Amino acid sequence: MPMMNLLVAFNGSDGSVAALRYAAALANRLGAHVTALLAHSTHEVIDKRSRWIPKEARALLEAANTDILREIETKFEAERKTLGLTNALQLKQVSGRVDSVLSEAARHYDVLFVGHHADTDDEHVTLHPDRIALMSGRPVIVVPAGYVGDGGLGHTALAWDGGRAAARALSDSLRLLEDGGRVSVLTVGSRGGWPIEDLMIHLSRHGVEAVHEDWPKSHPVATTLIDWCRRHQPSLLVLGAYEHSKFREDLLGGVTAEVLSQIDIPVLLSH
C-alpha cells in the first residue's frame, strides 16, 4: 500500500514530538504529505455546564482547558519551525473522545503516527495506540519518546504467526518494506499450517531480502521480540495482534501492551 498521506496525533507530549519528527522524516523520503491533529476532550469528571457548578468554577475549568491547548499549540509551532515546514504543516483541532476522534480521522489517511502513551500525559489529550489500532482499521505507527531517526528503513522486523492480523500488518507495511529492502521475519512457537517459505517467496517477489528466525513455544513472545530488537536495532517492528489461542487471553493487556511499554523503536500496529 502506498503511503502518501500521513496523519500525526500531536498532543504536546514527548512521544508526540518524536512521532511528528519521525513522520516528517519519513514523508521527506517518500514524497508524502503530513497532517497534524490535536484531539482533545473536555473535562470528563465535572461538566462545566452543570447548573450546580458556580459560574466562577466553570470559568476556571474553561481557562484550564484553554491553557493546556495553548501550550500544545506553542510546542507545535516550535517543532514546525525546526522542521522547516512553516507553510506546509498545519495543526487541526477536534474535540471529543480522543481515541474515537483519532480512529475516525485515521480512516481518511494511509497511516497514523502517535507517541507512546505516558502516565504523565494530560487526561484531556491522552491517547491509547493499541485501542486506536483496533478501532480505526488503519495502521498505527507508535513512536517512543526521545526516539531519533532519519526515516530510513534499512532493516525491519516482522512479527509473524500466520494469522489475519499479521497478514494485515504485512500488507499495511509492504510499501515501507519495499523501500527498506531487508526484513527479519520473527516467529515464536506454533503458527498457521501454511509453509513459512511461501511468505519468504512473497517478500522476495516484492524485492525484499528476508531472513527467518524462529523460537520454540516455550519462549515468551513479547520478551523474545523485545530482546531481539534491542540486540539488532531494526528501524521498525511490524506487529499484528496474535490470534493463536496462546495469545487470546487479553488483546490489549497481552503481547501488544507489553511490547509497547518496553520497546525503544517505532512499532507499526495493525488489526
mmCIF file of N, CA and C in Angstrom, residues 93-138:
data_model
loop_
_atom_site.group_PDB
_atom_site.id
_atom_site.type_symbol
_atom_site.label_atom_id
_atom_site.label_comp_id
_atom_site.label_asym_id
_atom_site.label_seq_id
_atom_site.Cartn_x
_atom_site.Cartn_y
_atom_site.Cartn_z
ATOM 1 N N GLN A 93 -7.573 20.927 15.050
ATOM 2 C CA GLN A 93 -8.058 20.628 16.392
ATOM 3 C C GLN A 93 -9.484 20.109 16.315
ATOM 4 N N VAL A 94 -9.730 18.983 17.000
ATOM 5 C CA VAL A 94 -11.068 18.392 17.045
ATOM 6 C C VAL A 94 -11.335 17.952 18.477
ATOM 7 N N SER A 95 -12.505 18.316 19.014
ATOM 8 C CA SER A 95 -12.851 17.911 20.375
ATOM 9 C C SER A 95 -13.745 16.680 20.344
ATOM 10 N N GLY A 96 -13.650 15.890 21.400
ATOM 11 C CA GLY A 96 -14.425 14.661 21.510
ATOM 12 C C GLY A 96 -13.625 13.636 22.280
ATOM 13 N N ARG A 97 -14.086 12.407 22.296
ATOM 14 C CA ARG A 97 -13.320 11.335 22.929
ATOM 15 C C ARG A 97 -12.076 11.078 22.083
ATOM 16 N N VAL A 98 -10.915 11.221 22.698
ATOM 17 C CA VAL A 98 -9.662 11.288 21.946
ATOM 18 C C VAL A 98 -9.450 10.067 21.057
ATOM 19 N N ASP A 99 -9.554 8.858 21.621
ATOM 20 C CA ASP A 99 -9.318 7.654 20.829
ATOM 21 C C ASP A 99 -10.314 7.539 19.677
ATOM 22 N N SER A 100 -11.558 7.908 19.921
ATOM 23 C CA SER A 100 -12.584 7.828 18.878
ATOM 24 C C SER A 100 -12.329 8.840 17.765
ATOM 25 N N VAL A 101 -11.963 10.062 18.151
ATOM 26 C CA VAL A 101 -11.675 11.100 17.157
ATOM 27 C C VAL A 101 -10.521 10.672 16.258
ATOM 28 N N LEU A 102 -9.452 10.183 16.867
ATOM 29 C CA LEU A 102 -8.282 9.782 16.091
ATOM 30 C C LEU A 102 -8.577 8.567 15.219
ATOM 31 N N SER A 103 -9.373 7.634 15.743
ATOM 32 C CA SER A 103 -9.726 6.445 14.965
ATOM 33 C C SER A 103 -10.515 6.819 13.724
ATOM 34 N N GLU A 104 -11.479 7.723 13.888
ATOM 35 C CA GLU A 104 -12.290 8.142 12.746
ATOM 36 C C GLU A 104 -11.458 8.928 11.740
ATOM 37 N N ALA A 105 -10.613 9.811 12.245
ATOM 38 C CA ALA A 105 -9.775 10.615 11.351
ATOM 39 C C ALA A 105 -8.798 9.740 10.573
ATOM 40 N N ALA A 106 -8.237 8.726 11.235
ATOM 41 C CA ALA A 106 -7.214 7.881 10.610
ATOM 42 C C ALA A 106 -7.730 7.158 9.377
ATOM 43 N N ARG A 107 -9.037 6.909 9.318
ATOM 44 C CA ARG A 107 -9.609 6.192 8.172
ATOM 45 C C ARG A 107 -9.489 6.984 6.873
ATOM 46 N N HIS A 108 -9.162 8.254 6.968
ATOM 47 C CA HIS A 108 -9.034 9.103 5.789
ATOM 48 C C HIS A 108 -7.574 9.325 5.402
ATOM 49 N N TYR A 109 -6.667 8.556 6.027
ATOM 50 C CA TYR A 109 -5.235 8.671 5.759
ATOM 51 C C TYR A 109 -4.646 7.274 5.568
ATOM 52 N N ASP A 110 -3.407 7.228 5.090
ATOM 53 C CA ASP A 110 -2.748 5.939 4.883
ATOM 54 C C ASP A 110 -2.259 5.333 6.186
ATOM 55 N N VAL A 111 -1.814 6.164 7.100
ATOM 56 C CA VAL A 111 -1.254 5.670 8.360
ATOM 57 C C VAL A 111 -1.325 6.788 9.399
ATOM 58 N N LEU A 112 -1.451 6.395 10.664
ATOM 59 C CA LEU A 112 -1.476 7.339 11.781
ATOM 60 C C LEU A 112 -0.215 7.157 12.619
ATOM 61 N N PHE A 113 0.462 8.252 12.916
ATOM 62 C CA PHE A 113 1.641 8.241 13.784
ATOM 63 C C PHE A 113 1.243 8.791 15.152
ATOM 64 N N VAL A 114 1.617 8.086 16.202
ATOM 65 C CA VAL A 114 1.321 8.540 17.561
ATOM 66 C C VAL A 114 2.543 8.321 18.434
ATOM 67 N N GLY A 115 2.628 9.097 19.516
ATOM 68 C CA GLY A 115 3.628 8.830 20.529
ATOM 69 C C GLY A 115 3.088 7.785 21.491
ATOM 70 N N HIS A 116 3.989 7.074 22.141
ATOM 71 C CA HIS A 116 3.525 6.076 23.092
ATOM 72 C C HIS A 116 2.847 6.734 24.280
ATOM 73 N N HIS A 117 1.782 6.106 24.754
ATOM 74 C CA HIS A 117 1.040 6.619 25.912
ATOM 75 C C HIS A 117 1.948 6.719 27.133
ATOM 76 N N ALA A 118 1.871 7.851 27.826
ATOM 77 C CA ALA A 118 2.643 8.056 29.052
ATOM 78 C C ALA A 118 1.705 8.472 30.176
ATOM 79 N N ASP A 119 2.017 8.022 31.386
ATOM 80 C CA ASP A 119 1.172 8.349 32.538
ATOM 81 C C ASP A 119 1.156 9.844 32.833
ATOM 82 N N THR A 120 2.157 10.563 32.342
ATOM 83 C CA THR A 120 2.243 11.999 32.608
ATOM 84 C C THR A 120 1.429 12.827 31.617
ATOM 85 N N ASP A 121 0.865 12.199 30.584
ATOM 86 C CA ASP A 121 0.057 12.940 29.609
ATOM 87 C C ASP A 121 -1.183 13.511 30.287
ATOM 88 N N ASP A 122 -1.561 14.728 29.928
ATOM 89 C CA ASP A 122 -2.783 15.319 30.466
ATOM 90 C C ASP A 122 -3.991 14.501 30.034
ATOM 91 N N GLU A 123 -4.950 14.310 30.948
ATOM 92 C CA GLU A 123 -6.094 13.447 30.672
ATOM 93 C C GLU A 123 -6.937 13.930 29.495
ATOM 94 N N HIS A 124 -6.903 15.220 29.210
ATOM 95 C CA HIS A 124 -7.728 15.768 28.127
ATOM 96 C C HIS A 124 -7.201 15.409 26.744
ATOM 97 N N VAL A 125 -5.932 14.996 26.659
ATOM 98 C CA VAL A 125 -5.330 14.695 25.355
ATOM 99 C C VAL A 125 -4.697 13.305 25.326
ATOM 100 N N THR A 126 -4.958 12.497 26.349
ATOM 101 C CA THR A 126 -4.374 11.162 26.421
ATOM 102 C C THR A 126 -4.939 10.262 25.329
ATOM 103 N N LEU A 127 -4.059 9.495 24.691
ATOM 104 C CA LEU A 127 -4.497 8.548 23.672
ATOM 105 C C LEU A 127 -3.916 7.168 23.964
ATOM 106 N N HIS A 128 -4.531 6.139 23.364
ATOM 107 C CA HIS A 128 -4.130 4.750 23.584
ATOM 108 C C HIS A 128 -3.904 4.091 22.226
ATOM 109 N N PRO A 129 -2.649 3.943 21.791
ATOM 110 C CA PRO A 129 -2.350 3.452 20.444
ATOM 111 C C PRO A 129 -2.959 2.099 20.122
ATOM 112 N N ASP A 130 -2.933 1.162 21.077
ATOM 113 C CA ASP A 130 -3.450 -0.177 20.783
ATOM 114 C C ASP A 130 -4.957 -0.137 20.545
ATOM 115 N N ARG A 131 -5.668 0.673 21.305
ATOM 116 C CA ARG A 131 -7.115 0.796 21.096
ATOM 117 C C ARG A 131 -7.415 1.444 19.743
ATOM 118 N N ILE A 132 -6.625 2.450 19.387
ATOM 119 C CA ILE A 132 -6.846 3.125 18.107
ATOM 120 C C ILE A 132 -6.617 2.165 16.948
ATOM 121 N N ALA A 133 -5.601 1.308 17.053
ATOM 122 C CA ALA A 133 -5.349 0.315 16.007
ATOM 123 C C ALA A 133 -6.542 -0.617 15.850
ATOM 124 N N LEU A 134 -7.175 -0.963 16.960
ATOM 125 C CA LEU A 134 -8.353 -1.832 16.915
ATOM 126 C C LEU A 134 -9.553 -1.115 16.314
ATOM 127 N N MET A 135 -9.746 0.144 16.691
ATOM 128 C CA MET A 135 -10.957 0.873 16.318
ATOM 129 C C MET A 135 -10.911 1.467 14.915
ATOM 130 N N SER A 136 -9.723 1.835 14.455
ATOM 131 C CA SER A 136 -9.627 2.642 13.237
ATOM 132 C C SER A 136 -9.649 1.836 11.952
ATOM 133 N N GLY A 137 -9.129 0.617 11.995
ATOM 134 C CA GLY A 137 -8.980 -0.149 10.764
ATOM 135 C C GLY A 137 -7.812 0.320 9.924
ATOM 136 N N ARG A 138 -6.966 1.172 10.469
ATOM 137 C CA ARG A 138 -5.795 1.687 9.767
ATOM 138 C C ARG A 138 -4.537 1.347 10.550
#
